[in-house]
Coordinates of C-alpha atoms (C1' of nucleotides) in Angstrom, one line a residue:
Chain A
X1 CA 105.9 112.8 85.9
X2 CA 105.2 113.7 89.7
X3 CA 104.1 111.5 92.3
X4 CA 103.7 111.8 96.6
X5 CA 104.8 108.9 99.2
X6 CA 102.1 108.4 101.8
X7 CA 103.5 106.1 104.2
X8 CA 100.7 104.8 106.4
X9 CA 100.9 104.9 110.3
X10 CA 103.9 106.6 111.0
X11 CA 103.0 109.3 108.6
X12 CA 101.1 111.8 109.8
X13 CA 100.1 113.1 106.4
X14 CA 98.2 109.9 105.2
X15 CA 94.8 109.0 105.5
X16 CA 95.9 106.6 107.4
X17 CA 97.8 107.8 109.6
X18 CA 98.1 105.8 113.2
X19 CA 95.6 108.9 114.8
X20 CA 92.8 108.0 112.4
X21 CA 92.7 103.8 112.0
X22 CA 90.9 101.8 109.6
X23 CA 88.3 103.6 108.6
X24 CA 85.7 103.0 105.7
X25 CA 87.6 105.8 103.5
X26 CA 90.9 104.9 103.9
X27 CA 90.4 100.4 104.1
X28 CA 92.0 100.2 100.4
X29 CA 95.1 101.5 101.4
X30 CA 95.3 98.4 103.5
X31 CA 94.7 96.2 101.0
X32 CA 96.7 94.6 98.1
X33 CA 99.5 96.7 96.4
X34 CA 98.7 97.8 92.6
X35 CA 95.2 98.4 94.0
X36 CA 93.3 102.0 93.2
X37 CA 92.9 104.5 96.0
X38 CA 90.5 107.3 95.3
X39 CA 89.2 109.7 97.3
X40 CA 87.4 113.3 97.3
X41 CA 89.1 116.2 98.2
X42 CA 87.3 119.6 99.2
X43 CA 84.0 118.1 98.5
X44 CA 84.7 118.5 94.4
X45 CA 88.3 116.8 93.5
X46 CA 89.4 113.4 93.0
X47 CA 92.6 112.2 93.0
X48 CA 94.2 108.6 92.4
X49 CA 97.1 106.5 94.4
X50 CA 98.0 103.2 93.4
X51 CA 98.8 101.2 96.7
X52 CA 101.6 100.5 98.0
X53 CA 103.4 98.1 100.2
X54 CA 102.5 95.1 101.3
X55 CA 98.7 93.9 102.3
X56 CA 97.7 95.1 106.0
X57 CA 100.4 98.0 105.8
X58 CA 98.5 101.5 104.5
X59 CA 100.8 102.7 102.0
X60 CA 100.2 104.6 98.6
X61 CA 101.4 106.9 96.1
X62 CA 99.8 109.8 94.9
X63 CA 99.7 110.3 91.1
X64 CA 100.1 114.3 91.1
X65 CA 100.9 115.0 87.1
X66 CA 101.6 112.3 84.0
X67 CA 102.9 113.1 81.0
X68 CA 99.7 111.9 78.1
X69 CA 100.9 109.5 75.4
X70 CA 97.2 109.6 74.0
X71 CA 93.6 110.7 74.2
X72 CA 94.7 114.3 74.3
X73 CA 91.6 115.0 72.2
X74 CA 89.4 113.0 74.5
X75 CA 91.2 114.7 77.5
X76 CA 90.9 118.3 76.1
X77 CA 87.1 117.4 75.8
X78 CA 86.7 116.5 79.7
X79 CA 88.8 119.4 80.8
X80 CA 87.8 122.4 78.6
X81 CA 90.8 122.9 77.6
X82 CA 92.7 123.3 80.1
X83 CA 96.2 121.8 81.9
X84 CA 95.5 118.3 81.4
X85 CA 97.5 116.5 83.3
X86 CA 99.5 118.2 85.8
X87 CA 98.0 118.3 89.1
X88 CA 96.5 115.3 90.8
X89 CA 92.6 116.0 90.5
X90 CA 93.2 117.7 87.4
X91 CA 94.0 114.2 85.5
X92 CA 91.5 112.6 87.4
X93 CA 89.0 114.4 85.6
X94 CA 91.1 113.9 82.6
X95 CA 91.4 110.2 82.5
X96 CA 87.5 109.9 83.9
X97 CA 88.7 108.5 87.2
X98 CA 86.1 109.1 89.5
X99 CA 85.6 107.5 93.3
X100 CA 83.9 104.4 91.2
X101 CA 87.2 102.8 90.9
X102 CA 88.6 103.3 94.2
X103 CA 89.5 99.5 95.3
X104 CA 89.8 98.5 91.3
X105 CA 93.0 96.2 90.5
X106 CA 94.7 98.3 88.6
X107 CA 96.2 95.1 86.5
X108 CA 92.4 95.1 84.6
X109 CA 90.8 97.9 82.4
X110 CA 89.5 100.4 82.6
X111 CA 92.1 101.9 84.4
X112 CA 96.0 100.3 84.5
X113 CA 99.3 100.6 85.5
X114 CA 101.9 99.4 83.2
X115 CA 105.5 99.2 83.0
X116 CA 107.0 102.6 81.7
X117 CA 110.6 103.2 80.5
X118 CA 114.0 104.3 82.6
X119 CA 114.6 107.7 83.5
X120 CA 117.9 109.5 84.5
X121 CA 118.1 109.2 88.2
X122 CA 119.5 111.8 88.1
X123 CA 116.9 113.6 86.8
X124 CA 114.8 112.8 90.0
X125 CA 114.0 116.0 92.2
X126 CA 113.1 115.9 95.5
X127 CA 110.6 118.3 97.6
X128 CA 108.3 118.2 100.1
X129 CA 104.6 117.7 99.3
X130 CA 102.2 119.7 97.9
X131 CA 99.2 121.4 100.3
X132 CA 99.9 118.7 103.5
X133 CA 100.4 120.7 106.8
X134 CA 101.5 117.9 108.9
X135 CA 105.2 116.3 108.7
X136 CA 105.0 119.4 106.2
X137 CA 109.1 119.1 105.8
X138 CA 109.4 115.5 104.6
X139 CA 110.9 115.0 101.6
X140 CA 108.2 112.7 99.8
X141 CA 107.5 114.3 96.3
X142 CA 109.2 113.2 93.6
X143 CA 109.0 114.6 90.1
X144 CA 111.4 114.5 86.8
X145 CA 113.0 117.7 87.0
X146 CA 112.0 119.8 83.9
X147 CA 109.3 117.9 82.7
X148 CA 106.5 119.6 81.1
X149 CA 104.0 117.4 82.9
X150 CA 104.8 118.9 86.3
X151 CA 101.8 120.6 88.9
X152 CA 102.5 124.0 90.7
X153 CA 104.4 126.7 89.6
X154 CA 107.5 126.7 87.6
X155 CA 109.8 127.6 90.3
X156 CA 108.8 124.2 91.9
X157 CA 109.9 122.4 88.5
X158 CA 113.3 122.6 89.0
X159 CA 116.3 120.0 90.2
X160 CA 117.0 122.5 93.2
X161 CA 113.8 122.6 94.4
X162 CA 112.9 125.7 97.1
X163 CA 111.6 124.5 100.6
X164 CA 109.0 127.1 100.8
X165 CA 105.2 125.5 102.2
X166 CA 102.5 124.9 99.8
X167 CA 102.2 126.5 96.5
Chain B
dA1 C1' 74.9 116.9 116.9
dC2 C1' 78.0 120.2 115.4
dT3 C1' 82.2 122.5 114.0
dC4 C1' 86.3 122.5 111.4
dC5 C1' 89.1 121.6 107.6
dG6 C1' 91.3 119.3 103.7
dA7 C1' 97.0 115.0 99.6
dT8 C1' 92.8 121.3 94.9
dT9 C1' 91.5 124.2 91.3
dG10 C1' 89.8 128.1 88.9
dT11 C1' 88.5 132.8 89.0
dT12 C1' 88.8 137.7 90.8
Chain C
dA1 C1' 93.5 136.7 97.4
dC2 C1' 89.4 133.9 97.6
dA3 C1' 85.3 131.0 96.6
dA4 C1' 83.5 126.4 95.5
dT5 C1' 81.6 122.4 98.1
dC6 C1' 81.0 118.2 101.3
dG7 C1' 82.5 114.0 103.7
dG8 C1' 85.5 112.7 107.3
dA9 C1' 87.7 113.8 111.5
dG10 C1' 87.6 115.8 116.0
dT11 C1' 84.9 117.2 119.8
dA12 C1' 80.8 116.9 123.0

DNA sequence: ACTCCGATTGTT
DNA sequence: ACAATCGGAGTA
Protein backbone atom coordinates (compact mmCIF):
# COMPACT_ATOMS: atom_id res chain seq x y z
CA UNK A 1 0.00 0.00 0.00
CA UNK A 2 2.99 2.45 -1.05
CA UNK A 3 3.44 3.98 -4.22
CA UNK A 4 6.03 6.99 -5.82
CA UNK A 5 4.90 9.91 -8.32
CA UNK A 6 7.43 10.35 -11.12
CA UNK A 7 6.35 13.19 -13.01
CA UNK A 8 8.20 13.23 -16.30
CA UNK A 9 10.12 16.40 -17.56
CA UNK A 10 9.94 18.71 -14.84
CA UNK A 11 10.94 16.08 -12.45
CA UNK A 12 14.30 15.65 -12.10
CA UNK A 13 13.97 12.26 -10.44
CA UNK A 14 12.25 10.44 -13.45
CA UNK A 15 13.71 8.60 -16.12
CA UNK A 16 12.52 10.89 -17.92
CA UNK A 17 13.38 13.75 -16.78
CA UNK A 18 13.75 16.89 -19.45
CA UNK A 19 18.05 16.33 -19.09
CA UNK A 20 17.77 12.76 -20.47
CA UNK A 21 14.82 12.71 -23.49
CA UNK A 22 13.28 9.87 -25.18
CA UNK A 23 15.34 7.35 -24.80
CA UNK A 24 14.89 3.50 -25.62
CA UNK A 25 14.61 2.73 -21.69
CA UNK A 26 12.32 5.20 -20.71
CA UNK A 27 9.82 5.43 -24.41
CA UNK A 28 6.88 3.52 -22.36
CA UNK A 29 6.53 6.22 -20.03
CA UNK A 30 5.42 8.22 -23.02
CA UNK A 31 3.06 6.06 -24.13
CA UNK A 32 -0.58 5.14 -23.13
CA UNK A 33 -1.61 5.52 -19.35
CA UNK A 34 -2.37 1.93 -17.60
CA UNK A 35 0.62 0.76 -19.55
CA UNK A 36 3.61 -1.34 -17.58
CA UNK A 37 6.90 0.41 -17.01
CA UNK A 38 9.73 -1.93 -16.02
CA UNK A 39 12.99 -1.33 -15.65
CA UNK A 40 16.41 -2.76 -13.87
CA UNK A 41 17.79 -1.27 -11.15
CA UNK A 42 21.62 -1.86 -9.96
CA UNK A 43 22.05 -4.37 -12.64
CA UNK A 44 19.83 -7.11 -10.43
CA UNK A 45 16.24 -5.45 -9.43
CA UNK A 46 13.16 -4.91 -11.13
CA UNK A 47 10.60 -2.79 -10.36
CA UNK A 48 7.00 -1.96 -11.89
CA UNK A 49 5.10 1.60 -12.60
CA UNK A 50 1.90 1.67 -14.22
CA UNK A 51 1.86 4.93 -16.50
CA UNK A 52 0.49 7.71 -15.94
CA UNK A 53 -0.91 10.74 -17.60
CA UNK A 54 -1.81 11.28 -20.78
CA UNK A 55 0.02 9.77 -24.09
CA UNK A 56 3.22 11.92 -25.08
CA UNK A 57 3.58 13.17 -21.33
CA UNK A 58 6.23 10.77 -19.31
CA UNK A 59 4.47 10.16 -16.22
CA UNK A 60 4.23 6.95 -13.87
CA UNK A 61 3.88 5.56 -10.57
CA UNK A 62 6.04 3.40 -8.83
CA UNK A 63 4.42 0.38 -7.14
CA UNK A 64 6.84 0.33 -3.94
CA UNK A 65 4.79 -2.39 -1.41
CA UNK A 66 1.06 -4.14 -2.02
CA UNK A 67 -0.67 -5.76 0.42
CA UNK A 68 -1.14 -9.85 -1.16
CA UNK A 69 -4.82 -11.03 -1.38
CA UNK A 70 -3.46 -14.43 -2.78
CA UNK A 71 -0.60 -16.65 -3.98
CA UNK A 72 1.17 -16.14 -0.69
CA UNK A 73 2.32 -19.79 -1.16
CA UNK A 74 3.40 -19.23 -4.70
CA UNK A 75 5.01 -15.85 -3.56
CA UNK A 76 6.85 -17.44 -0.53
CA UNK A 77 8.25 -19.95 -3.14
CA UNK A 78 9.79 -17.10 -5.46
CA UNK A 79 11.13 -15.17 -2.51
CA UNK A 80 12.52 -17.77 0.03
CA UNK A 81 10.67 -16.67 2.38
CA UNK A 82 11.24 -13.58 2.81
CA UNK A 83 9.21 -9.86 2.95
CA UNK A 84 7.05 -10.41 0.15
CA UNK A 85 5.76 -7.54 -0.87
CA UNK A 86 7.01 -4.54 0.67
CA UNK A 87 9.55 -2.92 -1.34
CA UNK A 88 9.35 -2.25 -5.10
CA UNK A 89 11.86 -5.05 -6.54
CA UNK A 90 10.93 -7.19 -3.80
CA UNK A 91 7.22 -7.88 -5.29
CA UNK A 92 8.59 -7.86 -8.57
CA UNK A 93 10.21 -10.97 -7.96
CA UNK A 94 7.19 -11.95 -6.05
CA UNK A 95 4.56 -11.51 -8.60
CA UNK A 96 7.16 -12.85 -11.53
CA UNK A 97 7.33 -9.39 -13.17
CA UNK A 98 10.36 -9.30 -14.99
CA UNK A 99 11.53 -6.54 -17.75
CA UNK A 100 9.37 -8.99 -20.31
CA UNK A 101 6.32 -7.05 -19.61
CA UNK A 102 7.58 -3.61 -19.63
CA UNK A 103 5.18 -1.94 -22.36
CA UNK A 104 2.26 -4.67 -21.51
CA UNK A 105 -1.44 -3.17 -21.22
CA UNK A 106 -2.01 -3.74 -17.97
CA UNK A 107 -5.97 -4.15 -18.79
CA UNK A 108 -4.85 -7.99 -20.17
CA UNK A 109 -3.23 -10.92 -18.18
CA UNK A 110 -0.75 -11.77 -17.06
CA UNK A 111 -0.29 -8.92 -15.13
CA UNK A 112 -3.46 -6.28 -14.22
CA UNK A 113 -4.56 -3.43 -12.62
CA UNK A 114 -7.98 -3.48 -11.18
CA UNK A 115 -10.24 -1.39 -9.29
CA UNK A 116 -9.44 -1.71 -5.44
CA UNK A 117 -11.67 -0.48 -2.55
CA UNK A 118 -11.75 3.20 -0.69
CA UNK A 119 -9.43 4.00 1.95
CA UNK A 120 -9.47 6.67 4.73
CA UNK A 121 -7.89 9.76 3.27
CA UNK A 122 -7.04 10.29 5.99
CA UNK A 123 -5.06 7.55 6.34
CA UNK A 124 -2.78 8.77 3.39
CA UNK A 125 0.83 9.69 4.63
CA UNK A 126 2.99 11.71 2.79
CA UNK A 127 7.07 11.56 2.49
CA UNK A 128 9.50 12.07 0.21
CA UNK A 129 10.79 9.23 -1.88
CA UNK A 130 12.73 6.42 -1.14
CA UNK A 131 16.73 6.32 -2.43
CA UNK A 132 16.27 9.43 -5.28
CA UNK A 133 18.97 12.14 -4.66
CA UNK A 134 17.59 14.72 -6.97
CA UNK A 135 14.48 16.96 -6.05
CA UNK A 136 15.25 14.60 -2.91
CA UNK A 137 12.59 16.99 -0.74
CA UNK A 138 9.43 16.44 -2.86
CA UNK A 139 6.78 15.10 -1.33
CA UNK A 140 5.80 12.25 -3.83
CA UNK A 141 5.45 8.96 -1.74
CA UNK A 142 2.39 7.97 -0.66
CA UNK A 143 1.60 5.04 1.58
CA UNK A 144 -1.46 3.99 4.09
CA UNK A 145 -0.10 4.91 7.21
CA UNK A 146 0.25 1.73 9.40
CA UNK A 147 -0.20 -0.72 6.92
CA UNK A 148 1.64 -3.84 7.23
CA UNK A 149 2.54 -3.85 3.59
CA UNK A 150 4.79 -0.89 3.84
CA UNK A 151 8.88 -0.84 2.53
CA UNK A 152 11.68 0.67 4.82
CA UNK A 153 11.82 0.77 8.33
CA UNK A 154 9.10 1.16 10.70
CA UNK A 155 9.82 4.61 11.69
CA UNK A 156 8.97 5.56 7.98
CA UNK A 157 5.37 3.73 8.51
CA UNK A 158 3.93 6.29 10.32
CA UNK A 159 1.19 9.31 9.59
CA UNK A 160 4.03 11.83 10.76
CA UNK A 161 6.42 10.79 8.65
CA UNK A 162 10.34 12.02 9.48
CA UNK A 163 12.11 14.01 6.54
CA UNK A 164 15.34 12.32 7.07
CA UNK A 165 17.14 11.16 3.21
CA UNK A 166 16.99 7.69 2.22
CA UNK A 167 16.53 4.75 4.44
C1' DA B 1 35.72 4.25 -25.30
C1' DC B 2 35.48 4.83 -20.52
C1' DT B 3 33.93 6.13 -15.97
C1' DC B 4 30.28 6.74 -12.78
C1' DC B 5 26.22 5.56 -10.50
C1' DG B 6 21.51 4.18 -9.61
C1' DA B 7 13.44 4.89 -8.18
C1' DT B 8 17.45 -1.95 -4.09
C1' DT B 9 18.18 -5.76 -1.33
C1' DG B 10 20.45 -9.02 1.62
C1' DT B 11 24.34 -10.12 4.34
C1' DT B 12 28.27 -8.89 7.51
C1' DA C 1 28.49 -0.76 6.96
C1' DC C 2 28.95 -2.99 2.50
C1' DA C 3 28.85 -6.11 -1.53
C1' DA C 4 26.27 -7.71 -5.61
C1' DT C 5 25.98 -6.49 -10.59
C1' DC C 6 25.14 -4.09 -15.22
C1' DG C 7 22.86 -0.97 -18.43
C1' DG C 8 22.23 3.79 -19.07
C1' DA C 9 23.88 8.43 -18.57
C1' DG C 10 27.55 11.63 -18.82
C1' DT C 11 31.91 12.82 -20.64
C1' DA C 12 35.62 12.66 -24.29
Amino acid sequence: MEVEAYLGLHDPASHAAERIGRTARNDVMYGRPGLAYVYLIYGMHWCVNVVTGTEGVPSAVLIRALDPLAGEDVMAERRSRRPLTSGPARLCQALGVTGELNGHDLAHPPLTLAPGWPVDPGRVATSPRIGVTRAADWPLRFYLAGHRAVSGPRSLNTSDPVLRRNV
